[in-house]
Tab-separated table of C-alpha atoms and ligand atoms in Angstrom:
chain	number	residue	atom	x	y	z
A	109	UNK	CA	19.083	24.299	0.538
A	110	UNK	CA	15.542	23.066	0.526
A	111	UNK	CA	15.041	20.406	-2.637
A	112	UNK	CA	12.557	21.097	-5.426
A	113	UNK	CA	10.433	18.888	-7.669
A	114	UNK	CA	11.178	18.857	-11.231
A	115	UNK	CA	9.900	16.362	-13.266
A	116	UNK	CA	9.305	12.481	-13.351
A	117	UNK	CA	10.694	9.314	-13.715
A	118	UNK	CA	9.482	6.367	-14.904
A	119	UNK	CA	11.694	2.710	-15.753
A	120	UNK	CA	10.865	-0.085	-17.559
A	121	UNK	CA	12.788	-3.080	-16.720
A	122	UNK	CA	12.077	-5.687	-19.779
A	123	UNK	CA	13.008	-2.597	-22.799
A	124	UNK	CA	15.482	-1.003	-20.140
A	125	UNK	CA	14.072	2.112	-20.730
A	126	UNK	CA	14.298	5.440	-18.856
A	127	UNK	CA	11.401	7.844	-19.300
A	128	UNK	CA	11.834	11.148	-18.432
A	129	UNK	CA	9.587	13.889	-17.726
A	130	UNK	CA	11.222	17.608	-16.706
A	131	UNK	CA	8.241	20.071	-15.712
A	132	UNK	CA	10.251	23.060	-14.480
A	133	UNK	CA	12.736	25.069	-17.121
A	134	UNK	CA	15.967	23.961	-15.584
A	135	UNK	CA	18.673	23.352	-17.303
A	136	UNK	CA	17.691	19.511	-16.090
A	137	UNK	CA	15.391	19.869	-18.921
A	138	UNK	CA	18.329	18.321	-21.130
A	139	UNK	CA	17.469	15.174	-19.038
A	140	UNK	CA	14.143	14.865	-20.961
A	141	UNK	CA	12.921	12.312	-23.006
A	142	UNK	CA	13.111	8.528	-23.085
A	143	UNK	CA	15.763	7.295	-22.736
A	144	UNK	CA	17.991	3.382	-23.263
A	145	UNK	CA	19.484	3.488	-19.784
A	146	UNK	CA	23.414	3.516	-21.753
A	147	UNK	CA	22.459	6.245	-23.470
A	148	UNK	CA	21.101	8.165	-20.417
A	149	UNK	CA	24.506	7.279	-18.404
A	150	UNK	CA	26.329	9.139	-20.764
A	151	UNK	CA	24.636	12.963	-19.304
A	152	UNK	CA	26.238	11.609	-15.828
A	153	UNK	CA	29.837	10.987	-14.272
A	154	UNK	CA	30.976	7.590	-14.073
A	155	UNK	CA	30.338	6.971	-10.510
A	156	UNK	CA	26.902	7.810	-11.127
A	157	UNK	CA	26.097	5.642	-14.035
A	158	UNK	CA	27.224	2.977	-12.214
A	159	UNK	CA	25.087	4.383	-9.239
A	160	UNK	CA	21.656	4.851	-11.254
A	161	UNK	CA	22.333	1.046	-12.973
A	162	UNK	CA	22.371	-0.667	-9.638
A	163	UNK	CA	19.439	1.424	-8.334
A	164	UNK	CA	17.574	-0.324	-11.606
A	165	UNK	CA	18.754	-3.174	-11.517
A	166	UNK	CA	17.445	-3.865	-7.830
A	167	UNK	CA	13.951	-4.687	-9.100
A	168	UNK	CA	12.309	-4.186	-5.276
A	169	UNK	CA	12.007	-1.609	-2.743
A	170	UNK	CA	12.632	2.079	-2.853
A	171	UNK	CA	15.336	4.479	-5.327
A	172	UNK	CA	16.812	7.238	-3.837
A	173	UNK	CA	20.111	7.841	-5.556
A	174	UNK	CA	21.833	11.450	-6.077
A	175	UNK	CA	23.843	11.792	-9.658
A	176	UNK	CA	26.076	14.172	-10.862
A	177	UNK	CA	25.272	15.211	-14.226
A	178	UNK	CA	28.224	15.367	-16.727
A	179	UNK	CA	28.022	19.606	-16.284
A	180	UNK	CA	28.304	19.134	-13.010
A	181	UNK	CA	24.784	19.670	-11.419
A	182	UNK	CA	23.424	17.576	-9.201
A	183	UNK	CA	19.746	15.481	-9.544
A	184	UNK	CA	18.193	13.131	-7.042
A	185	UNK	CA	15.827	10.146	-8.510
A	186	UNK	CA	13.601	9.200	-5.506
A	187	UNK	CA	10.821	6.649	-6.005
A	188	UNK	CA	9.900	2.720	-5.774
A	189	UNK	CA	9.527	-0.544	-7.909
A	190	UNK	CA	5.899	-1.629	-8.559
A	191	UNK	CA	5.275	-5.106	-9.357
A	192	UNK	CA	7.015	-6.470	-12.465
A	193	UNK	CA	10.641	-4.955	-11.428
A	194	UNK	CA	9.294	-1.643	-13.079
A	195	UNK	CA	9.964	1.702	-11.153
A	196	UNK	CA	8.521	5.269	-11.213
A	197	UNK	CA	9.302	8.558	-8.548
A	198	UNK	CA	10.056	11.852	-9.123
A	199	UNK	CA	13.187	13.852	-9.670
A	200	UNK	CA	14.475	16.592	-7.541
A	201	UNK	CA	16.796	19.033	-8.221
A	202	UNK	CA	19.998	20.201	-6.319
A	203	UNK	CA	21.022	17.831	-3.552
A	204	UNK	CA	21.048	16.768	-0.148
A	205	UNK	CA	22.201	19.611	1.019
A	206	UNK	CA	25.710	19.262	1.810
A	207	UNK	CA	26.504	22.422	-0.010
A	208	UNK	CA	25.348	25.012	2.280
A	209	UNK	CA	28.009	25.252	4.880
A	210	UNK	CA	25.953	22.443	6.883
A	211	UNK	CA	27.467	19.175	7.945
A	212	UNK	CA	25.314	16.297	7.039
A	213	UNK	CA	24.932	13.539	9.378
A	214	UNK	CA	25.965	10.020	8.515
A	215	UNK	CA	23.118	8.031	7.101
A	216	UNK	CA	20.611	7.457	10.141
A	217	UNK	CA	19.318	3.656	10.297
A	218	UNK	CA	15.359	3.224	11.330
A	219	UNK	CA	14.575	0.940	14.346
A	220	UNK	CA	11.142	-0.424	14.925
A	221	UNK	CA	8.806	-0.443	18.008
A	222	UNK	CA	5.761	-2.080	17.864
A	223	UNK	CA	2.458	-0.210	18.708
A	224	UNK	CA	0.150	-2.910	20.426
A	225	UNK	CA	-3.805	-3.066	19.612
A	226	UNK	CA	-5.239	-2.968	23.464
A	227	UNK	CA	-8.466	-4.368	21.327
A	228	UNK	CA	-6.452	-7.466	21.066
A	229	UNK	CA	-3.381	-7.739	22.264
A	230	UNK	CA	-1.722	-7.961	18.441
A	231	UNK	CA	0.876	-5.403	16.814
A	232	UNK	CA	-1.069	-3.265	14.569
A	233	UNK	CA	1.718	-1.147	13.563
A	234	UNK	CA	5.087	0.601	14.154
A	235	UNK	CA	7.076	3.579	15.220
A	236	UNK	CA	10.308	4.377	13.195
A	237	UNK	CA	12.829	5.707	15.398
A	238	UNK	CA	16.103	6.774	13.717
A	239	UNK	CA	19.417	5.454	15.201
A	240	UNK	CA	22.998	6.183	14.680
A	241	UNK	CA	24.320	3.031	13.045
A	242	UNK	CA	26.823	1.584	15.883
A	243	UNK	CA	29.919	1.838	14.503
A	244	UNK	CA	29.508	5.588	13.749
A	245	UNK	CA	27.743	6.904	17.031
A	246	UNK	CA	29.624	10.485	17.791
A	247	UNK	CA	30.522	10.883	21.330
A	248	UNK	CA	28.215	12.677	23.969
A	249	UNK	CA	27.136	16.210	22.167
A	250	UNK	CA	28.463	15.778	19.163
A	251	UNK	CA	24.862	14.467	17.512
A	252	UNK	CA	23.838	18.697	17.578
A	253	UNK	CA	26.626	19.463	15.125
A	254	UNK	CA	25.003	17.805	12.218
A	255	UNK	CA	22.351	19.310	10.224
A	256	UNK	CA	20.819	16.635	8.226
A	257	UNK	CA	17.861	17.558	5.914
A	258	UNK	CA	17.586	14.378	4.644
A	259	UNK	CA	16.542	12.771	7.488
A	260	UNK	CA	13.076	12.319	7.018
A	261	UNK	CA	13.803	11.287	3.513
A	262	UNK	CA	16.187	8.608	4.459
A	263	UNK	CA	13.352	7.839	7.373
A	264	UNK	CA	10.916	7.741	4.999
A	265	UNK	CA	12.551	4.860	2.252
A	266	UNK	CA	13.639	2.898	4.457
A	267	UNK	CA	10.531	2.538	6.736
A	268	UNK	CA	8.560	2.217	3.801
A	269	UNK	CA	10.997	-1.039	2.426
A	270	UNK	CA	10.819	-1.945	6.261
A	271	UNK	CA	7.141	-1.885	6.247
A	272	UNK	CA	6.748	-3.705	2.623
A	273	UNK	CA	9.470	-6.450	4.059
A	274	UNK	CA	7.037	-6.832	7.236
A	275	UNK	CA	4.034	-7.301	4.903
A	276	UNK	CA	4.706	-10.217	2.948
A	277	UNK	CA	6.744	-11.798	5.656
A	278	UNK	CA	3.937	-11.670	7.792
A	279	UNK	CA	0.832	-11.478	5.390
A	280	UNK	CA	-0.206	-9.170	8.124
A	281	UNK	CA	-1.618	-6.545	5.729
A	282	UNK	CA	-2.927	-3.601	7.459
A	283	UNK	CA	0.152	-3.244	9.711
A	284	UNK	CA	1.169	0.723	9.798
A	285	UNK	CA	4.323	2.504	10.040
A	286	UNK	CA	4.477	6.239	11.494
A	287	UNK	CA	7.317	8.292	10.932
A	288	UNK	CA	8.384	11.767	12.580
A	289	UNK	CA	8.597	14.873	10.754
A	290	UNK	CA	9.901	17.812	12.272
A	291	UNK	CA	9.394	21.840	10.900
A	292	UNK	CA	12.742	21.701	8.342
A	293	UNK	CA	10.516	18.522	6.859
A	294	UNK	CA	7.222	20.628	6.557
A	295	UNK	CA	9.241	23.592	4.768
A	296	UNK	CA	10.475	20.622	2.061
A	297	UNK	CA	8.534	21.310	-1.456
A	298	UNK	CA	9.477	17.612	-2.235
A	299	UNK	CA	7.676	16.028	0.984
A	300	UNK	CA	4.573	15.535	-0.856
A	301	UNK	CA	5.533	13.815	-3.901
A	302	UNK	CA	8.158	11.704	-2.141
A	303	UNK	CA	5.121	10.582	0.423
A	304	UNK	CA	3.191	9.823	-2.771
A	305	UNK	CA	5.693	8.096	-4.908
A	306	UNK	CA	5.841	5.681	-1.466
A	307	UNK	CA	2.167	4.759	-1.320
A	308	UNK	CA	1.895	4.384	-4.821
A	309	UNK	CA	5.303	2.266	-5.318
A	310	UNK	CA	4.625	0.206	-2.307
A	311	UNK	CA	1.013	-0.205	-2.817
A	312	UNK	CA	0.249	1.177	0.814
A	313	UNK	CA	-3.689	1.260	1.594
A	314	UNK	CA	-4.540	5.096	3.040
A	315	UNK	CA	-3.333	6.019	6.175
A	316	UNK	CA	-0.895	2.968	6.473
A	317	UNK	CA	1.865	5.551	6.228
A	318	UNK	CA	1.294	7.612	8.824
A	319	UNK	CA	3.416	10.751	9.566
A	320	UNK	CA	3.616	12.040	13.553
A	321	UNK	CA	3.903	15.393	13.886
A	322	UNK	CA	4.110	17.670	16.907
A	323	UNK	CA	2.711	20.781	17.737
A	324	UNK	CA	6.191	22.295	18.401
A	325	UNK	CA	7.308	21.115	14.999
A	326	UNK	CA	4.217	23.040	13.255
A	327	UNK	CA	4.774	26.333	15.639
A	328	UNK	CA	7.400	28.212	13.386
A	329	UNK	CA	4.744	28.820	10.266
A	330	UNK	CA	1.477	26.725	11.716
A	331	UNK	CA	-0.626	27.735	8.139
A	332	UNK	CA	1.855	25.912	6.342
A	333	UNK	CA	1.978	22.923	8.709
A	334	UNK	CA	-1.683	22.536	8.166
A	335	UNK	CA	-1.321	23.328	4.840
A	336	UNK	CA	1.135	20.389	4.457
A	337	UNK	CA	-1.136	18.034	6.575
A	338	UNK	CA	-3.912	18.040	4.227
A	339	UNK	CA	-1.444	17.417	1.347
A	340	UNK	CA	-0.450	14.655	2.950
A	341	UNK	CA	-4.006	13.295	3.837
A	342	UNK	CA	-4.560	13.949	0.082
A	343	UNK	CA	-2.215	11.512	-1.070
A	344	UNK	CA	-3.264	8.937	1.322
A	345	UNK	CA	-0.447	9.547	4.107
A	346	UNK	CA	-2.207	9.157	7.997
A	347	UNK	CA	-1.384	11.468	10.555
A	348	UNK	CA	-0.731	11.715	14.270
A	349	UNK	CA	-0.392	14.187	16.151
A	350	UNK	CA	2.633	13.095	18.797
A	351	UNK	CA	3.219	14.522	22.129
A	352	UNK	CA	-0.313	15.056	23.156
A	353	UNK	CA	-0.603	16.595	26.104
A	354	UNK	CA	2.809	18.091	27.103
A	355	UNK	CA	4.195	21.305	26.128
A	356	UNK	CA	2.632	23.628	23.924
A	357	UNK	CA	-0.179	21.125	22.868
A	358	UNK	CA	-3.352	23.209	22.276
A	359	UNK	CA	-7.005	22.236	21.600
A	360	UNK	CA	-6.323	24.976	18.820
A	361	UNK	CA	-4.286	22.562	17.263
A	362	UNK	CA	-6.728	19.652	17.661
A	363	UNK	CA	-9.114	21.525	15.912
A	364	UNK	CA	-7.365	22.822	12.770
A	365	UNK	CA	-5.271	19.581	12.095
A	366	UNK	CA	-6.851	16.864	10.023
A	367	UNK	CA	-5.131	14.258	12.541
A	368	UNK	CA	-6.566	11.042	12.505
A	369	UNK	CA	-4.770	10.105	15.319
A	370	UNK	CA	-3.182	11.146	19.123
A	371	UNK	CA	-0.537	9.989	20.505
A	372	UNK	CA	-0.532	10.702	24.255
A	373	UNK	CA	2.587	12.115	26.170
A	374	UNK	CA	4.374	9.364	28.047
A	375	UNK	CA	4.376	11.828	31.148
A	376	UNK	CA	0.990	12.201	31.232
A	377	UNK	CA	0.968	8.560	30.642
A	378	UNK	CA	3.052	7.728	33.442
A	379	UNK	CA	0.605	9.239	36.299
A	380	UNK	CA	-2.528	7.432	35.191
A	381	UNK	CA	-2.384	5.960	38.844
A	382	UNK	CA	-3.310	9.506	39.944
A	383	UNK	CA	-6.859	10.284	40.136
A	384	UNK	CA	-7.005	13.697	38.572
A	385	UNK	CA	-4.689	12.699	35.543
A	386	UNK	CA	-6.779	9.411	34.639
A	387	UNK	CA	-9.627	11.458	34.748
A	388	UNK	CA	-7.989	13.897	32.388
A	389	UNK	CA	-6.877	10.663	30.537
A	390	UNK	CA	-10.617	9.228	30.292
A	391	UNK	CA	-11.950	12.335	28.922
A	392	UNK	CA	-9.349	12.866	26.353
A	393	UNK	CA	-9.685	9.286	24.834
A	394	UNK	CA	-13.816	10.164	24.811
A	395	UNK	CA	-12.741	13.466	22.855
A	396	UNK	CA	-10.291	11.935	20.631
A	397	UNK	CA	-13.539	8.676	19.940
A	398	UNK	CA	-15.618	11.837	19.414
A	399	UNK	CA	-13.232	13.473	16.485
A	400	UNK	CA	-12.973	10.010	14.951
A	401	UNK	CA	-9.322	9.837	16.309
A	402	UNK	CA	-7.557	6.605	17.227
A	403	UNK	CA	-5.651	6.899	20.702
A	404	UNK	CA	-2.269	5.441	21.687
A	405	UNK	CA	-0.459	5.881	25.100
A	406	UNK	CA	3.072	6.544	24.470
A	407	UNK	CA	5.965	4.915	27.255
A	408	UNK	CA	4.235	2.216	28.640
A	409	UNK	CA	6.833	1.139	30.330
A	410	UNK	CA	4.707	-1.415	32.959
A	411	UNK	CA	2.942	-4.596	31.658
A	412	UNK	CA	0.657	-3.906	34.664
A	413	UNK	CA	-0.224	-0.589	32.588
A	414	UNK	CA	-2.028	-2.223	30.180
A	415	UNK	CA	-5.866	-2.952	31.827
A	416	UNK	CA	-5.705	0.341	33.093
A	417	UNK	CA	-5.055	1.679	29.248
A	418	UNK	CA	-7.980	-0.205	28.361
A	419	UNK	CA	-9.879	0.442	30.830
A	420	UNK	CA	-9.763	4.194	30.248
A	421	UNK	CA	-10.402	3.805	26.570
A	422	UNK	CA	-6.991	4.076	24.665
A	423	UNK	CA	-7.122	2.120	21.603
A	424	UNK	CA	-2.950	1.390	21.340
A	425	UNK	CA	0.196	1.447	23.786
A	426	UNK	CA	3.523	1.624	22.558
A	427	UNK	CA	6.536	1.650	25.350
A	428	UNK	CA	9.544	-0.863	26.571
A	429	UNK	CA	7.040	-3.055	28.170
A	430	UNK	CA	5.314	-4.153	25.109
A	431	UNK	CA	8.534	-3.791	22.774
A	432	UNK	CA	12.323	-1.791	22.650
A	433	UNK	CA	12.760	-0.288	19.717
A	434	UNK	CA	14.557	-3.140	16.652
A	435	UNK	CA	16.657	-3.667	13.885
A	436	UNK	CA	14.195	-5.004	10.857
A	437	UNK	CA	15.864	-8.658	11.316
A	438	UNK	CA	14.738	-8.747	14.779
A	439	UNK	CA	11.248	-7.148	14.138
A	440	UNK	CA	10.427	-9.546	11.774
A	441	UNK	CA	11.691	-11.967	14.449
A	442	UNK	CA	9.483	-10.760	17.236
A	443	UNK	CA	6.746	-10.867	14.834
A	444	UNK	CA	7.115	-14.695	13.743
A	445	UNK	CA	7.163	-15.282	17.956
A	446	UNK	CA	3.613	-13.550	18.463
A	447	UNK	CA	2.149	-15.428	15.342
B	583	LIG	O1	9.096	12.168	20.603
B	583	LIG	P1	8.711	10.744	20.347
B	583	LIG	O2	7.413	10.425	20.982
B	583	LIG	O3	8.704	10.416	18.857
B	583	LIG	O4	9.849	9.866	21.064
B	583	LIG	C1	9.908	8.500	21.120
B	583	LIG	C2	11.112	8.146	21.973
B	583	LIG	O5	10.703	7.511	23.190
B	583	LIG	C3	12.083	7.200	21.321
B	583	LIG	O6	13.381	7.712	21.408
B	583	LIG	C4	11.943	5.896	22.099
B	583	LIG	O7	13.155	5.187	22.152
B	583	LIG	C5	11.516	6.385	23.457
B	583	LIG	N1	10.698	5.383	24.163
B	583	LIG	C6	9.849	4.492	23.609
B	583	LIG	N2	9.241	3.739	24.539
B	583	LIG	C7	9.710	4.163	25.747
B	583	LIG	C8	9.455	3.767	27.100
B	583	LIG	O8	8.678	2.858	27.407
B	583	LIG	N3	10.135	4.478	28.069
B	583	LIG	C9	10.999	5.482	27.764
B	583	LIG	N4	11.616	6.088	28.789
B	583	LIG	N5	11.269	5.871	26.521
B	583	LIG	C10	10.631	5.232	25.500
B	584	LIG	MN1	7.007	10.001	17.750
């Protein structure tokens, strides 16, 4: 089932007090009002009281909890502490959606690889890829038998936390995190407030979110992908469009979506030592300058690469040669080393 938006959520740490805001007639509208957080735990099942309390209580990073009302509906609270250990998101109703006949995945864990500035050599951002945690991997095939449609949810938090943790430990303030979305995402009436309740909650300047999207993710219903991408623009969310030049990727495409950015296939990437593709390369990057679009060259998997990137007017590179994707610990790691 695809998740709705009802209502809002805000906390208040030093009265303890849950407000709550229902905007669709549900019967979630019972959930309305302000409430002491005891008095609230008594609409839920015990798990989930004790579930919503330590969400609270955390005072930092993002919410995301699912409760079980008393009557036996479900509610999500998704959203982020500001400063002060106060907290505000949104509430949507029904659930992750285990309750369709799908399987859901275990919980996905984000990695991290670096996209490097060619400008000057620094990391002015990252790519969240999500991982199987280890001790869960499935065997070989297996990974196509889950359905999980809260994917880019779960991507979303936690690169968002990720990218807050990298901020202060590195008072490197303008670093950027992009995330993948893929069609199911786009279809998701909660993507937009979720996106929003991130920037606001984590204080991200515009476009230092910045959602990749491909052409082939957008193909299924491509009005509502562009629909969606201006949405997201409009609550300060960048976007790239990924997988430039491979596949279905049309200048059609270029044109409609407000993309601020183009990441360039790593096949495409890979032949730049051919004549006819670096020329294709060169005029690309003087398009993308042309539609105000950052460039990054995707797979760089040769240190040599990197003059040549330059050279033909990419603005980023992002491959094993300048970084495998990481764990947080050891992102913030390989950022202390390059300080
Ligand atoms: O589709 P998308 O562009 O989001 O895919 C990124 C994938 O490419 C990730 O799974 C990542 O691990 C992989 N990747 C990143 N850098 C390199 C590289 O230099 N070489 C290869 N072969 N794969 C890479
Ligand atoms: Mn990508």
């Amino acid at each position: 089932m695809t998740t709705a938006t009802v209502g809002e959520w805000a906390w208040t740490a030093e009265s303890r007090q849950l407000q709550v805001e229902v905007t669709s007639e549900t019967s979630l509208e019972m959930l309305a009002g302000t409430w002491m957080l005891t008095d609230f735990g008594l609409l839920l099942d015990g798990l989930s009281q004790r579930r919503i309390e330590h969400a609270l209580g955390a005072g930092e990073g993002s919410i995301a909890c699912e409760l079980n009302l008393a009557n036996g509906e479900k509610v999500q609270f998704v959203g982020a502490f500001s400063e002060g250990k106060d907290a505000r998101g949104m509430l949507l109703s029904g659930s992750d959606g285990d309750d369709d006949g799908d399987q859901p995945g275990p919980e996905l864990v984000p990695v991290f690889q670096p996209i490097v500035s060619l400008a000057n050599g620094a990391v002015a951002g990252f790519e969240a890829l999500a991982r199987w945690p280890s001790d869960q991997a499935p065997s070989e095939g297996a990974y196509r038998e889950f359905n999980d449609k809260a994917l880019a949810s779960n991507m979303l938090i936690q690169a968002c936390d990720a990218l807050s943790t990298i901020r202060s430990a590195t008072s490197q303030d303008d670093v950027f995190m992009q995330v993948n979305l893929v069609s199911e995402d786009l279809m998701n009436d909660s993507l937009i407030d979720l996106v929003s309740a991130l920037i606001s909650g984590h204080d991200l300047k515009p476009g230092q979110l910045r959602l990749e999207l491909t052409e082939q993710a957008a193909l299924r219903n491509t009005e509502r992908a562009i629909k969606v991408a201006h949405e997201l623009r409009g609550v300060g969310a960048g976007l790239v469009l990924d997988d430039f030049g491979s596949g279905h990727s049309s200048f059609l495409w270029l044109a409609d979506l407000p993309a601020d950015s183009l990441k360039v296939d790593s096949q495409l990437v890979a032949q730049i030592g051919n004549e006819r593709v670096k020329t294709i390369l060169e005029a690309l990057c003087l398009l993308a300058r042309r539609l105000e679009m950052k460039v990054t060259a995707e797979g760089v998997e040769d240190q040599g690469m990197v003059a040549i990137l330059r050279e033909v007017g990419f603005d980023y590179a992002q491959g094993f040669a300048l970084g495998r994707p990481m764990q947080l610990g050891n992102t913030l790691k390989y950022m202390a080393e390059r300080a």
